[in-house]
mmCIF file of C-alpha atoms in Angstrom:
data_model
loop_
_atom_site.group_PDB
_atom_site.id
_atom_site.type_symbol
_atom_site.label_atom_id
_atom_site.label_comp_id
_atom_site.label_asym_id
_atom_site.label_seq_id
_atom_site.Cartn_x
_atom_site.Cartn_y
_atom_site.Cartn_z
ATOM 1 C CA MET M 460 20.981 -1.377 -41.278
ATOM 2 C CA SER M 461 21.079 -0.907 -45.076
ATOM 3 C CA ARG M 462 18.469 1.416 -46.467
ATOM 4 C CA ARG M 463 20.329 4.046 -48.522
ATOM 5 C CA VAL M 464 21.986 3.755 -51.904
ATOM 6 C CA GLU M 465 25.394 4.488 -50.344
ATOM 7 C CA ASP M 466 25.067 1.377 -48.190
ATOM 8 C CA PHE M 467 25.489 -0.624 -51.394
ATOM 9 C CA PHE M 468 27.333 1.557 -53.923
ATOM 10 C CA GLU M 469 30.252 3.976 -53.837
ATOM 11 C CA GLY M 470 28.981 5.661 -56.964
ATOM 12 C CA ALA M 471 27.774 5.115 -60.502
ATOM 13 C CA ALA M 472 27.938 6.434 -64.038
ATOM 14 C CA GLY M 473 25.239 6.281 -66.685
ATOM 15 C CA LYS M 474 24.658 7.000 -70.360
ATOM 16 C CA TYR M 475 22.656 5.881 -73.397
ATOM 17 C CA LEU M 476 24.662 3.357 -75.426
ATOM 18 C CA SER M 477 26.030 4.196 -78.849
ATOM 19 C CA ALA M 478 26.068 1.670 -81.696
ATOM 20 C CA VAL M 479 29.783 0.917 -81.374
ATOM 21 C CA GLU M 480 29.401 0.157 -77.659
ATOM 22 C CA ALA M 481 26.501 -2.243 -77.971
ATOM 23 C CA ASN M 482 26.077 -3.554 -81.503
ATOM 24 C CA PRO M 483 28.504 -6.346 -82.434
ATOM 25 C CA VAL M 484 27.660 -5.761 -86.123
ATOM 26 C CA ALA M 485 28.802 -2.134 -85.872
ATOM 27 C CA SER M 486 31.894 -2.890 -83.798
ATOM 28 C CA ASN M 487 33.705 -5.720 -82.064
ATOM 29 C CA GLN M 488 35.563 -3.451 -79.655
ATOM 30 C CA HIS M 489 33.637 -4.517 -76.520
ATOM 31 C CA GLU M 490 34.542 -1.239 -74.841
ATOM 32 C CA PHE M 491 32.602 1.649 -73.374
ATOM 33 C CA ASN M 492 33.445 5.073 -74.710
ATOM 34 C CA GLY M 493 34.247 8.283 -72.849
ATOM 35 C CA VAL M 494 35.077 6.537 -69.588
ATOM 36 C CA SER M 495 37.948 8.738 -68.389
ATOM 37 C CA ALA M 496 35.426 10.272 -65.993
ATOM 38 C CA LEU M 497 35.460 6.945 -64.131
ATOM 39 C CA ARG M 498 38.920 7.660 -62.711
ATOM 40 C CA GLY M 499 37.373 9.074 -59.550
ATOM 41 C CA LEU M 500 35.298 5.931 -59.123
ATOM 42 C CA LEU M 501 37.620 3.135 -60.273
ATOM 43 C CA GLY M 502 40.936 4.869 -59.606
ATOM 44 C CA ASP M 503 43.865 5.440 -61.973
ATOM 45 C CA PRO M 504 44.464 2.219 -63.899
ATOM 46 C CA PRO M 505 47.898 0.653 -63.334
ATOM 47 C CA GLU M 506 50.170 0.183 -66.337
ATOM 48 C CA ARG M 507 48.980 -3.385 -66.937
ATOM 49 C CA GLY M 508 45.388 -2.553 -66.151
ATOM 50 C CA VAL M 509 43.162 -4.074 -63.497
ATOM 51 C CA ILE M 510 40.444 -6.694 -63.798
ATOM 52 C CA PHE M 511 37.313 -6.246 -61.682
ATOM 53 C CA PRO M 512 34.910 -9.127 -61.088
ATOM 54 C CA ALA M 513 31.606 -7.885 -62.445
ATOM 55 C CA LYS M 514 27.937 -8.673 -62.812
ATOM 56 C CA PHE M 515 26.057 -7.689 -65.940
ATOM 57 C CA ILE M 516 22.340 -7.307 -65.277
ATOM 58 C CA PHE M 517 19.573 -6.716 -67.784
ATOM 59 C CA LEU M 518 16.510 -5.017 -66.302
ATOM 60 C CA ASP M 519 13.246 -4.538 -68.112
ATOM 61 C CA ASP M 520 9.890 -3.113 -67.092
ATOM 62 C CA GLU M 521 8.145 -6.391 -67.866
ATOM 63 C CA ILE M 522 10.476 -9.383 -67.311
ATOM 64 C CA GLU M 523 12.592 -10.775 -64.510
ATOM 65 C CA PRO M 524 16.234 -9.614 -64.313
ATOM 66 C CA GLU M 525 18.859 -11.523 -66.302
ATOM 67 C CA VAL M 526 22.325 -11.796 -64.745
ATOM 68 C CA ALA M 527 25.688 -12.740 -66.253
ATOM 69 C CA GLU M 528 28.777 -13.054 -64.045
ATOM 70 C CA SER M 529 31.856 -11.790 -65.835
ATOM 71 C CA THR M 530 34.653 -9.222 -65.537
ATOM 72 C CA VAL M 531 35.585 -5.755 -66.746
ATOM 73 C CA THR M 532 39.127 -4.609 -67.449
ATOM 74 C CA TRP M 533 40.060 -1.036 -66.578
ATOM 75 C CA TYR M 534 43.187 0.064 -68.415
ATOM 76 C CA ASP M 535 45.019 2.966 -70.018
ATOM 77 C CA ALA M 536 45.551 2.368 -73.730
ATOM 78 C CA ARG M 537 48.380 4.942 -73.657
ATOM 79 C CA ALA M 538 49.926 3.906 -70.363
ATOM 80 C CA ARG M 539 53.478 4.342 -71.655
ATOM 81 C CA HIS M 540 52.881 7.674 -73.344
ATOM 82 C CA PRO M 541 54.744 10.453 -71.492
ATOM 83 C CA THR M 542 51.925 13.001 -71.578
ATOM 84 C CA ARG M 543 48.701 11.386 -72.764
ATOM 85 C CA SER M 544 46.326 8.844 -71.307
ATOM 86 C CA GLU M 545 43.300 7.097 -72.769
ATOM 87 C CA CYS M 546 41.302 5.123 -70.223
ATOM 88 C CA ARG M 547 39.102 2.331 -71.462
ATOM 89 C CA LEU M 548 36.754 -0.202 -69.904
ATOM 90 C CA TYR M 549 36.724 -3.530 -71.702
ATOM 91 C CA TYR M 550 34.088 -6.224 -71.268
ATOM 92 C CA PRO M 551 34.160 -9.784 -72.640
ATOM 93 C CA SER M 552 31.199 -11.091 -74.587
ATOM 94 C CA ASN M 553 28.267 -12.155 -72.391
ATOM 95 C CA TYR M 554 24.577 -12.687 -73.053
ATOM 96 C CA VAL M 555 23.520 -9.437 -71.351
ATOM 97 C CA MET M 556 25.770 -7.267 -73.522
ATOM 98 C CA ASP M 557 25.131 -9.419 -76.570
ATOM 99 C CA GLY M 558 21.454 -8.466 -76.260
ATOM 100 C CA ALA M 559 22.099 -4.745 -75.692
ATOM 101 C CA GLY M 560 21.277 -2.286 -78.429
ATOM 102 C CA GLU M 561 21.896 1.292 -79.444
ATOM 103 C CA GLY M 562 19.841 3.653 -77.271
ATOM 104 C CA ASP M 563 19.650 1.290 -74.301
ATOM 105 C CA TYR M 564 20.527 2.922 -70.991
ATOM 106 C CA MET M 565 23.631 1.690 -69.160
ATOM 107 C CA VAL M 566 24.762 2.171 -65.576
ATOM 108 C CA ILE M 567 28.260 1.238 -64.361
ATOM 109 C CA ALA M 568 28.123 1.055 -60.558
ATOM 110 C CA LYS M 569 30.994 0.482 -58.122
ATOM 111 C CA LEU M 570 29.915 -1.680 -55.209
ATOM 112 C CA ARG M 571 30.851 -0.768 -51.682
ATOM 113 C CA GLN M 572 33.433 -3.168 -50.285
ATOM 114 C CA GLY M 573 31.879 -6.226 -48.673
ATOM 115 C CA VAL M 574 28.452 -5.894 -50.308
ATOM 116 C CA ASP M 575 28.946 -8.678 -52.859
ATOM 117 C CA ALA M 576 31.503 -11.492 -52.698
ATOM 118 C CA GLU M 577 31.070 -12.165 -56.415
ATOM 119 C CA ALA M 578 31.503 -8.701 -57.898
ATOM 120 C CA GLU M 579 33.074 -5.289 -57.466
ATOM 121 C CA VAL M 580 31.369 -3.656 -60.429
ATOM 122 C CA VAL M 581 27.786 -3.952 -61.638
ATOM 123 C CA VAL M 582 26.884 -3.071 -65.220
ATOM 124 C CA ILE M 583 23.143 -2.557 -65.655
ATOM 125 C CA ILE M 584 21.438 -2.441 -69.043
ATOM 126 C CA THR M 585 17.809 -1.462 -69.558
ATOM 127 C CA PRO M 586 15.798 -0.356 -72.585
ATOM 128 C CA GLY M 587 15.813 3.384 -72.965
ATOM 129 C CA PRO M 588 13.820 5.391 -72.500
ATOM 130 C CA SER M 589 11.814 3.285 -70.066
ATOM 131 C CA SER M 590 10.468 3.490 -66.530
ATOM 132 C CA THR M 591 13.389 1.375 -65.309
ATOM 133 C CA ALA M 592 15.862 3.759 -66.948
ATOM 134 C CA ALA M 593 14.192 6.726 -65.254
ATOM 135 C CA GLN M 594 14.225 4.901 -61.912
ATOM 136 C CA LEU M 595 17.934 4.064 -62.237
ATOM 137 C CA GLN M 596 18.631 7.741 -62.879
ATOM 138 C CA VAL M 597 16.735 8.673 -59.716
ATOM 139 C CA LEU M 598 18.418 5.945 -57.658
ATOM 140 C CA PHE M 599 21.951 7.064 -58.548
ATOM 141 C CA GLY M 600 21.252 10.770 -59.103
ATOM 142 C CA LEU M 601 22.195 10.574 -62.791
ATOM 143 C CA GLU M 602 21.171 12.786 -65.695
ATOM 144 C CA PRO M 603 19.791 11.188 -68.878
ATOM 145 C CA SER M 604 22.604 11.736 -71.346
ATOM 146 C CA ASN M 605 24.515 10.305 -74.306
ATOM 147 C CA ARG M 606 27.730 11.179 -72.469
ATOM 148 C CA LEU M 607 28.847 9.448 -69.305
ATOM 149 C CA ASP M 608 27.449 11.173 -66.216
ATOM 150 C CA VAL M 609 29.227 10.173 -62.995
ATOM 151 C CA GLU M 610 27.893 10.596 -59.472
ATOM 152 C CA THR M 611 29.299 9.420 -56.149
ATOM 153 C CA THR M 612 27.429 8.739 -52.941
ATOM 154 C CA PRO M 613 26.411 9.343 -50.164
ATOM 155 C CA SER M 614 22.908 10.532 -50.893
ATOM 156 C CA GLY M 615 21.796 11.048 -47.289
ATOM 157 C CA VAL M 616 18.291 9.973 -48.290
ATOM 158 C CA ASP M 617 16.480 6.748 -47.442
ATOM 159 C CA LEU M 618 15.455 4.651 -50.420
ATOM 160 C CA SER M 619 11.926 5.158 -51.692
ATOM 161 C CA LEU M 620 9.716 2.105 -52.113
ATOM 162 C CA THR M 621 10.495 2.076 -55.843
ATOM 163 C CA SER M 622 14.249 2.493 -55.311
ATOM 164 C CA ARG M 623 14.215 -0.232 -52.688
ATOM 165 C CA ALA M 624 12.547 -2.633 -55.114
ATOM 166 C CA LEU M 625 15.095 -1.652 -57.760
ATOM 167 C CA VAL M 626 18.070 -2.383 -55.478
ATOM 168 C CA GLU M 627 16.556 -5.737 -54.577
ATOM 169 C CA SER M 628 16.011 -6.565 -58.254
ATOM 170 C CA LEU M 629 19.791 -6.189 -58.572
ATOM 171 C CA GLY M 630 20.171 -8.921 -55.953
ATOM 172 C CA TYR M 631 20.809 -6.919 -52.759
ATOM 173 C CA GLU M 632 18.532 -7.154 -49.739
ATOM 174 C CA VAL M 633 17.542 -3.852 -48.156
ATOM 175 C CA ALA M 634 17.444 -4.207 -44.372
ATOM 176 C CA ASP M 635 14.986 -1.948 -42.575
ATOM 177 C CA ASP M 636 13.973 -4.053 -39.608
ATOM 178 C CA ARG M 637 11.637 -3.705 -36.678
ATOM 179 C CA ASP M 638 13.370 -6.192 -34.383
ATOM 180 C CA HIS M 639 12.104 -4.349 -31.314
ATOM 181 C CA LEU M 640 8.580 -5.355 -32.356
ATOM 182 C CA LEU M 641 9.337 -8.992 -33.195
ATOM 183 C CA GLY M 642 8.269 -10.247 -29.788
ATOM 184 C CA VAL M 643 5.023 -8.311 -30.045
ATOM 185 C CA MET M 644 4.333 -9.861 -33.463
ATOM 186 C CA VAL M 645 5.145 -13.383 -32.257
ATOM 187 C CA ASP M 646 2.758 -12.927 -29.326
ATOM 188 C CA ALA M 647 0.057 -11.555 -31.628
ATOM 189 C CA PHE M 648 0.431 -13.843 -34.640
ATOM 190 C CA GLY M 649 2.247 -16.970 -33.447
ATOM 191 C CA ASP M 650 4.243 -18.849 -36.071
ATOM 192 C CA ALA M 651 2.362 -17.800 -39.218
ATOM 193 C CA PHE M 652 1.330 -14.643 -41.021
ATOM 194 C CA PRO M 653 -2.165 -13.451 -40.108
ATOM 195 C CA PRO M 654 -4.686 -12.343 -42.765
ATOM 196 C CA SER M 655 -3.370 -9.322 -44.642
ATOM 197 C CA GLY M 656 -6.025 -6.978 -43.251
ATOM 198 C CA GLU M 657 -5.035 -7.824 -39.682
ATOM 199 C CA PHE M 658 -1.345 -7.281 -40.435
ATOM 200 C CA SER M 659 -2.059 -3.926 -42.117
ATOM 201 C CA THR M 660 -4.074 -2.785 -39.102
ATOM 202 C CA PHE M 661 -1.149 -3.727 -36.848
ATOM 203 C CA ALA M 662 1.210 -1.700 -39.071
ATOM 204 C CA ARG M 663 -0.995 1.401 -38.944
ATOM 205 C CA ARG M 664 -1.064 1.282 -35.161
ATOM 206 C CA GLN M 665 2.730 1.603 -35.107
ATOM 207 C CA VAL M 666 2.651 4.956 -36.933
ATOM 208 C CA ALA M 667 0.957 7.152 -34.367
ATOM 209 C CA GLU M 668 1.960 10.379 -36.112
ATOM 210 C CA ALA M 669 0.170 9.501 -39.374
ATOM 211 C CA ASP M 670 -2.823 11.737 -40.116
ATOM 212 C CA PRO M 671 -4.993 10.069 -42.777
ATOM 213 C CA VAL M 672 -7.557 12.888 -42.662
ATOM 214 C CA GLY M 673 -5.275 15.921 -42.755
ATOM 215 C CA GLU M 674 -2.383 14.385 -44.758
ATOM 216 C CA PRO M 675 -3.657 11.292 -46.595
ATOM 217 C CA ASP M 676 -0.740 11.150 -49.050
ATOM 218 C CA THR M 677 1.875 11.190 -46.311
ATOM 219 C CA ALA M 678 -0.070 8.694 -44.216
ATOM 220 C CA LEU M 679 -0.321 6.212 -47.086
ATOM 221 C CA VAL M 680 3.426 6.220 -47.770
ATOM 222 C CA ALA M 681 4.262 5.995 -44.046
ATOM 223 C CA TRP M 682 1.905 3.054 -43.554
ATOM 224 C CA MET M 683 3.316 1.198 -46.550
ATOM 225 C CA LYS M 684 6.916 1.700 -45.405
ATOM 226 C CA GLU M 685 6.038 0.545 -41.899
ATOM 227 C CA GLU M 686 4.230 -2.559 -43.092
ATOM 228 C CA GLU M 687 7.124 -3.422 -45.405
ATOM 229 C CA ALA M 688 9.610 -3.216 -42.519
ATOM 230 C CA LEU M 689 7.370 -5.196 -40.167
ATOM 231 C CA PHE M 690 6.684 -7.791 -42.850
ATOM 232 C CA ARG M 691 10.391 -8.357 -43.551
ATOM 233 C CA THR M 692 11.159 -8.644 -39.835
ATOM 234 C CA PHE M 693 8.458 -11.238 -39.211
ATOM 235 C CA GLU M 694 9.219 -13.036 -42.494
ATOM 236 C CA ARG M 695 12.897 -13.385 -41.548
ATOM 237 C CA HIS M 696 11.890 -14.852 -38.181
ATOM 238 C CA LEU M 697 9.633 -17.446 -39.827
ATOM 239 C CA LEU M 698 12.171 -18.296 -42.543
ATOM 240 C CA GLU M 699 14.999 -18.880 -40.082
ATOM 241 C CA ALA M 700 12.948 -21.555 -38.346
ATOM 242 C CA ARG M 701 12.059 -23.279 -41.624
ATOM 243 C CA LEU M 702 15.572 -23.106 -43.081
ATOM 244 C CA GLN M 703 17.050 -24.900 -40.091
ATOM 245 C CA GLY M 704 15.229 -28.026 -41.191
ATOM 246 C CA LEU M 705 16.297 -27.727 -44.840
ATOM 247 C CA VAL M 706 20.093 -27.818 -44.516
ATOM 248 C CA GLY M 707 21.479 -29.537 -47.619
ATOM 249 C CA ASP M 708 18.056 -29.839 -49.287
ATOM 250 C CA VAL M 709 18.644 -27.541 -52.262
ATOM 251 C CA ASP M 710 15.352 -28.233 -54.034
ATOM 252 C CA HIS M 711 13.263 -27.351 -51.004
ATOM 253 C CA VAL M 712 15.375 -24.259 -50.298
ATOM 254 C CA LEU M 713 14.740 -23.045 -53.858
ATOM 255 C CA GLU M 714 11.040 -23.812 -53.477
ATOM 256 C CA LEU M 715 10.951 -21.834 -50.243
ATOM 257 C CA ALA M 716 12.735 -18.921 -51.950
ATOM 258 C CA MET M 717 10.147 -18.885 -54.751
ATOM 259 C CA GLN M 718 7.277 -19.013 -52.267
ATOM 260 C CA THR M 719 8.846 -16.135 -50.350
ATOM 261 C CA PHE M 720 9.177 -14.000 -53.489
ATOM 262 C CA GLN M 721 5.596 -14.666 -54.566
ATOM 263 C CA ARG M 722 4.260 -13.905 -51.084
ATOM 264 C CA ARG M 723 6.118 -10.593 -50.978
ATOM 265 C CA ARG M 724 4.562 -9.417 -54.231
ATOM 266 C CA ALA M 725 1.072 -10.562 -53.313
ATOM 267 C CA ARG M 726 1.255 -9.066 -49.818
ATOM 268 C CA ALA M 727 2.512 -5.690 -51.063
ATOM 269 C CA GLY M 728 -0.434 -5.298 -53.419
ATOM 270 C CA LYS M 729 -2.950 -6.335 -50.789
ATOM 271 C CA ALA M 730 -1.354 -4.027 -48.196
ATOM 272 C CA LEU M 731 -1.811 -1.055 -50.525
ATOM 273 C CA GLU M 732 -5.489 -1.911 -50.964
ATOM 274 C CA ASN M 733 -5.895 -2.211 -47.194
ATOM 275 C CA HIS M 734 -4.335 1.175 -46.474
ATOM 276 C CA VAL M 735 -6.225 2.977 -49.252
ATOM 277 C CA SER M 736 -9.437 1.482 -47.853
ATOM 278 C CA ALA M 737 -8.558 2.773 -44.377
ATOM 279 C CA ILE M 738 -7.995 6.287 -45.754
ATOM 280 C CA LEU M 739 -11.289 6.225 -47.645
ATOM 281 C CA GLN M 740 -13.077 5.149 -44.467
ATOM 282 C CA SER M 741 -11.388 7.892 -42.455
ATOM 283 C CA HIS M 742 -12.865 10.402 -44.914
ATOM 284 C CA ASN M 743 -16.311 8.774 -44.799
ATOM 285 C CA VAL M 744 -16.210 8.107 -48.542
ATOM 286 C CA THR M 745 -18.880 5.738 -49.824
ATOM 287 C CA PHE M 746 -17.335 2.960 -51.910
ATOM 288 C CA ALA M 747 -17.370 -0.748 -52.734
ATOM 289 C CA SER M 748 -14.202 -2.833 -52.937
ATOM 290 C CA GLN M 749 -13.726 -5.840 -55.222
ATOM 291 C CA ALA M 750 -17.290 -5.585 -56.520
ATOM 292 C CA PHE M 751 -18.223 -7.362 -59.745
ATOM 293 C CA THR M 752 -18.753 -5.381 -62.945
ATOM 294 C CA GLU M 753 -19.106 -6.653 -66.532
ATOM 295 C CA GLY M 754 -17.635 -10.079 -67.253
ATOM 296 C CA ARG M 755 -17.114 -10.655 -63.536
ATOM 297 C CA LYS M 756 -14.273 -8.111 -63.512
ATOM 298 C CA LYS M 757 -13.473 -6.798 -60.022
ATOM 299 C CA PRO M 758 -12.042 -3.282 -59.855
ATOM 300 C CA ASP M 759 -10.346 -2.478 -56.565
ATOM 301 C CA PHE M 760 -12.713 0.378 -55.673
ATOM 302 C CA LEU M 761 -16.010 1.632 -57.112
ATOM 303 C CA PHE M 762 -17.579 4.964 -56.127
ATOM 304 C CA PRO M 763 -20.154 5.416 -54.787
ATOM 305 C CA GLY M 764 -20.729 1.654 -54.960
ATOM 306 C CA ALA M 765 -21.786 -1.489 -56.803
ATOM 307 C CA VAL M 766 -25.527 -0.800 -56.461
ATOM 308 C CA GLU M 767 -25.182 2.560 -58.183
ATOM 309 C CA TYR M 768 -22.898 1.076 -60.831
ATOM 310 C CA HIS M 769 -25.432 -1.578 -61.831
ATOM 311 C CA ASP M 770 -28.346 0.898 -61.699
ATOM 312 C CA HIS M 771 -28.420 2.256 -65.230
ATOM 313 C CA THR M 772 -30.612 5.134 -64.149
ATOM 314 C CA PHE M 773 -27.688 6.359 -62.023
ATOM 315 C CA PRO M 774 -25.677 8.853 -64.124
ATOM 316 C CA ALA M 775 -22.435 7.361 -65.433
ATOM 317 C CA GLU M 776 -20.653 10.708 -65.038
ATOM 318 C CA SER M 777 -21.109 10.399 -61.265
ATOM 319 C CA LEU M 778 -19.328 7.031 -61.119
ATOM 320 C CA ARG M 779 -15.632 6.649 -60.348
ATOM 321 C CA MET M 780 -13.272 3.694 -60.381
ATOM 322 C CA LEU M 781 -9.884 3.439 -58.643
ATOM 323 C CA ALA M 782 -7.369 0.689 -59.271
ATOM 324 C CA VAL M 783 -4.373 0.379 -56.950
ATOM 325 C CA LYS M 784 -1.042 -1.147 -57.946
ATOM 326 C CA THR M 785 2.283 -0.857 -56.168
ATOM 327 C CA THR M 786 3.911 -0.884 -59.625
ATOM 328 C CA CYS M 787 2.275 -0.224 -62.981
ATOM 329 C CA LYS M 788 4.482 -1.993 -65.508
ATOM 330 C CA ASP M 789 2.406 -3.302 -68.401
ATOM 331 C CA ARG M 790 -0.414 -4.452 -66.098
ATOM 332 C CA TRP M 791 -2.021 -1.008 -66.072
ATOM 333 C CA ARG M 792 -3.809 -1.902 -69.310
ATOM 334 C CA GLN M 793 -5.872 -4.465 -67.397
ATOM 335 C CA VAL M 794 -7.527 -1.567 -65.599
ATOM 336 C CA LEU M 795 -9.074 -0.239 -68.818
ATOM 337 C CA SER M 796 -11.645 -3.036 -69.075
ATOM 338 C CA GLU M 797 -12.642 -3.297 -65.414
ATOM 339 C CA ALA M 798 -15.664 -0.958 -65.457
ATOM 340 C CA ASP M 799 -17.251 -0.176 -68.817
ATOM 341 C CA ARG M 800 -19.554 2.542 -67.446
ATOM 342 C CA VAL M 801 -16.619 4.591 -66.147
ATOM 343 C CA LYS M 802 -14.914 6.237 -69.100
ATOM 344 C CA ARG M 803 -12.288 8.186 -67.136
ATOM 345 C CA LYS M 804 -10.572 5.746 -64.789
ATOM 346 C CA HIS M 805 -8.059 6.344 -62.005
ATOM 347 C CA LEU M 806 -5.003 4.297 -61.062
ATOM 348 C CA LEU M 807 -3.146 4.826 -57.787
ATOM 349 C CA THR M 808 0.459 3.670 -57.763
ATOM 350 C CA LEU M 809 3.592 4.063 -55.648
ATOM 351 C CA GLU M 810 5.897 3.538 -58.621
ATOM 352 C CA ALA M 811 7.884 6.673 -59.332
ATOM 353 C CA PRO M 812 9.007 7.771 -61.782
ATOM 354 C CA ILE M 813 7.265 6.226 -64.781
ATOM 355 C CA SER M 814 8.443 6.864 -68.333
ATOM 356 C CA SER M 815 6.916 9.738 -70.281
ATOM 357 C CA THR M 816 6.022 7.312 -73.068
ATOM 358 C CA GLN M 817 3.929 5.258 -70.688
ATOM 359 C CA THR M 818 2.193 8.196 -68.999
ATOM 360 C CA ARG M 819 1.318 9.680 -72.412
ATOM 361 C CA GLU M 820 -0.256 6.389 -73.444
ATOM 362 C CA MET M 821 -2.197 6.268 -70.158
ATOM 363 C CA ALA M 822 -3.536 9.764 -70.765
ATOM 364 C CA SER M 823 -4.566 8.846 -74.314
ATOM 365 C CA ARG M 824 -6.623 5.984 -72.839
ATOM 366 C CA ASP M 825 -8.393 8.243 -70.298
ATOM 367 C CA LEU M 826 -6.464 6.765 -67.378
ATOM 368 C CA VAL M 827 -5.517 9.266 -64.668
ATOM 369 C CA LEU M 828 -2.554 8.512 -62.408
ATOM 370 C CA VAL M 829 -2.959 9.076 -58.668
ATOM 371 C CA VAL M 830 0.438 9.288 -56.942
ATOM 372 C CA PRO M 831 1.219 10.351 -53.355
ATOM 373 C CA LEU M 832 2.214 14.002 -53.375
ATOM 374 C CA GLU M 833 5.716 13.448 -51.963
ATOM 375 C CA LEU M 834 6.593 11.374 -55.045
ATOM 376 C CA HIS M 835 5.483 13.929 -57.651
ATOM 377 C CA HIS M 836 8.928 15.570 -57.858
ATOM 378 C CA LEU M 837 10.349 12.342 -59.302
ATOM 379 C CA PHE M 838 8.321 12.893 -62.480
ATOM 380 C CA ASP M 839 9.227 15.510 -65.057
ATOM 381 C CA PHE M 840 7.366 18.821 -65.081
ATOM 382 C CA GLN M 841 5.057 17.917 -67.949
ATOM 383 C CA GLN M 842 4.050 14.671 -66.255
ATOM 384 C CA GLN M 843 3.402 16.411 -62.946
ATOM 385 C CA MET M 844 0.770 18.576 -64.616
ATOM 386 C CA SER M 845 -1.449 15.525 -65.155
ATOM 387 C CA LEU M 846 -0.851 13.703 -61.845
ATOM 388 C CA LEU M 847 -3.396 13.709 -59.044
ATOM 389 C CA SER M 848 -2.462 13.419 -55.392
ATOM 390 C CA LEU M 849 -4.504 11.142 -53.162
ATOM 391 C CA GLY M 850 -5.884 14.221 -51.415
ATOM 392 C CA THR M 851 -7.088 15.654 -54.730
ATOM 393 C CA PHE M 852 -8.707 12.357 -55.659
ATOM 394 C CA LEU M 853 -10.518 12.335 -52.311
ATOM 395 C CA ASP M 854 -11.921 15.752 -53.164
ATOM 396 C CA GLU M 855 -13.165 14.378 -56.457
ATOM 397 C CA VAL M 856 -15.018 11.436 -54.899
ATOM 398 C CA GLY M 857 -16.541 13.706 -52.248
ATOM 399 C CA ILE M 858 -15.002 13.749 -48.794
ATOM 400 C CA SER M 859 -17.227 14.754 -45.882
#
């Protein structure tokens, strides 16, 4: 079972790129600076150097990952010097590095043996500072720095939902199965996924220790993790049956892969809505879900409801709106126009951390982030001051 960062990586190093490392106009050296610290990760380079198969991956908050298969060469530029050494890491030109710029954040990660047949080293580039850069730092335990910071695993900690998504965006499947419940799911659902609400209810029943009334933040995260594991287990079962009939049919295999990816994203968002709704109901909160507002916009949750929202004698200051998104990315701006009568809007997300630049812009637009309490420590101190927990939000909308 693979569900920790050390299941995939032996360690990693990260830094913000300088001009000579990234800008071909400033330098043609195609080398990363200050890499002697990588000796503990890549070993002492032999006299002739060593070539590692590598993947270069560009990650961005808003677009799909871009991948270039290449190599890196680890060598000592002073290998024959009697007392001095000067380790360097050379990379050939590729479209990921050709697009990198000064100030972008870079991670050099050493894969655990057997994880990837195509690569031993992964070089990740992302705009910096950005939410993805902050999330890479959390994933590998790195400090934001202009000098190479090196960390080795193990972490001893299971991947968060955000870290799991990040690892999978790098091309590695995180296995957290519920095989012992597969038979129960097949008996209950047959050979197809049930409606999302039914599947979410099934997931909640498997987490008997969750207390949505006393610990709503913890319950929400536990329910989401459980549904994710159950979903992947049942999905794998259904895919295995379909793939058996597609041997050699590349086009249909690719089509199935795309359908699978799209279903995962859609299901995750709907699952979060389902579980938030269950918590609101457990607290006897009055609300309307997916109710129409101006321009036929449909915010996820309106408080106390659609009738009050459309009654212009009802005071606007007593209205609340909550949007829920597993990840914010640039889509959070859509929330701003979903309920004109509600000036101060709320957005619940499981994405953590989010860049300071983005959270400052949210605050300037009167958008308040609601994040489960156990994820608050992933944000910096200043950001934490403006975050609400789900429990605090429940107080605001009036729990009974």
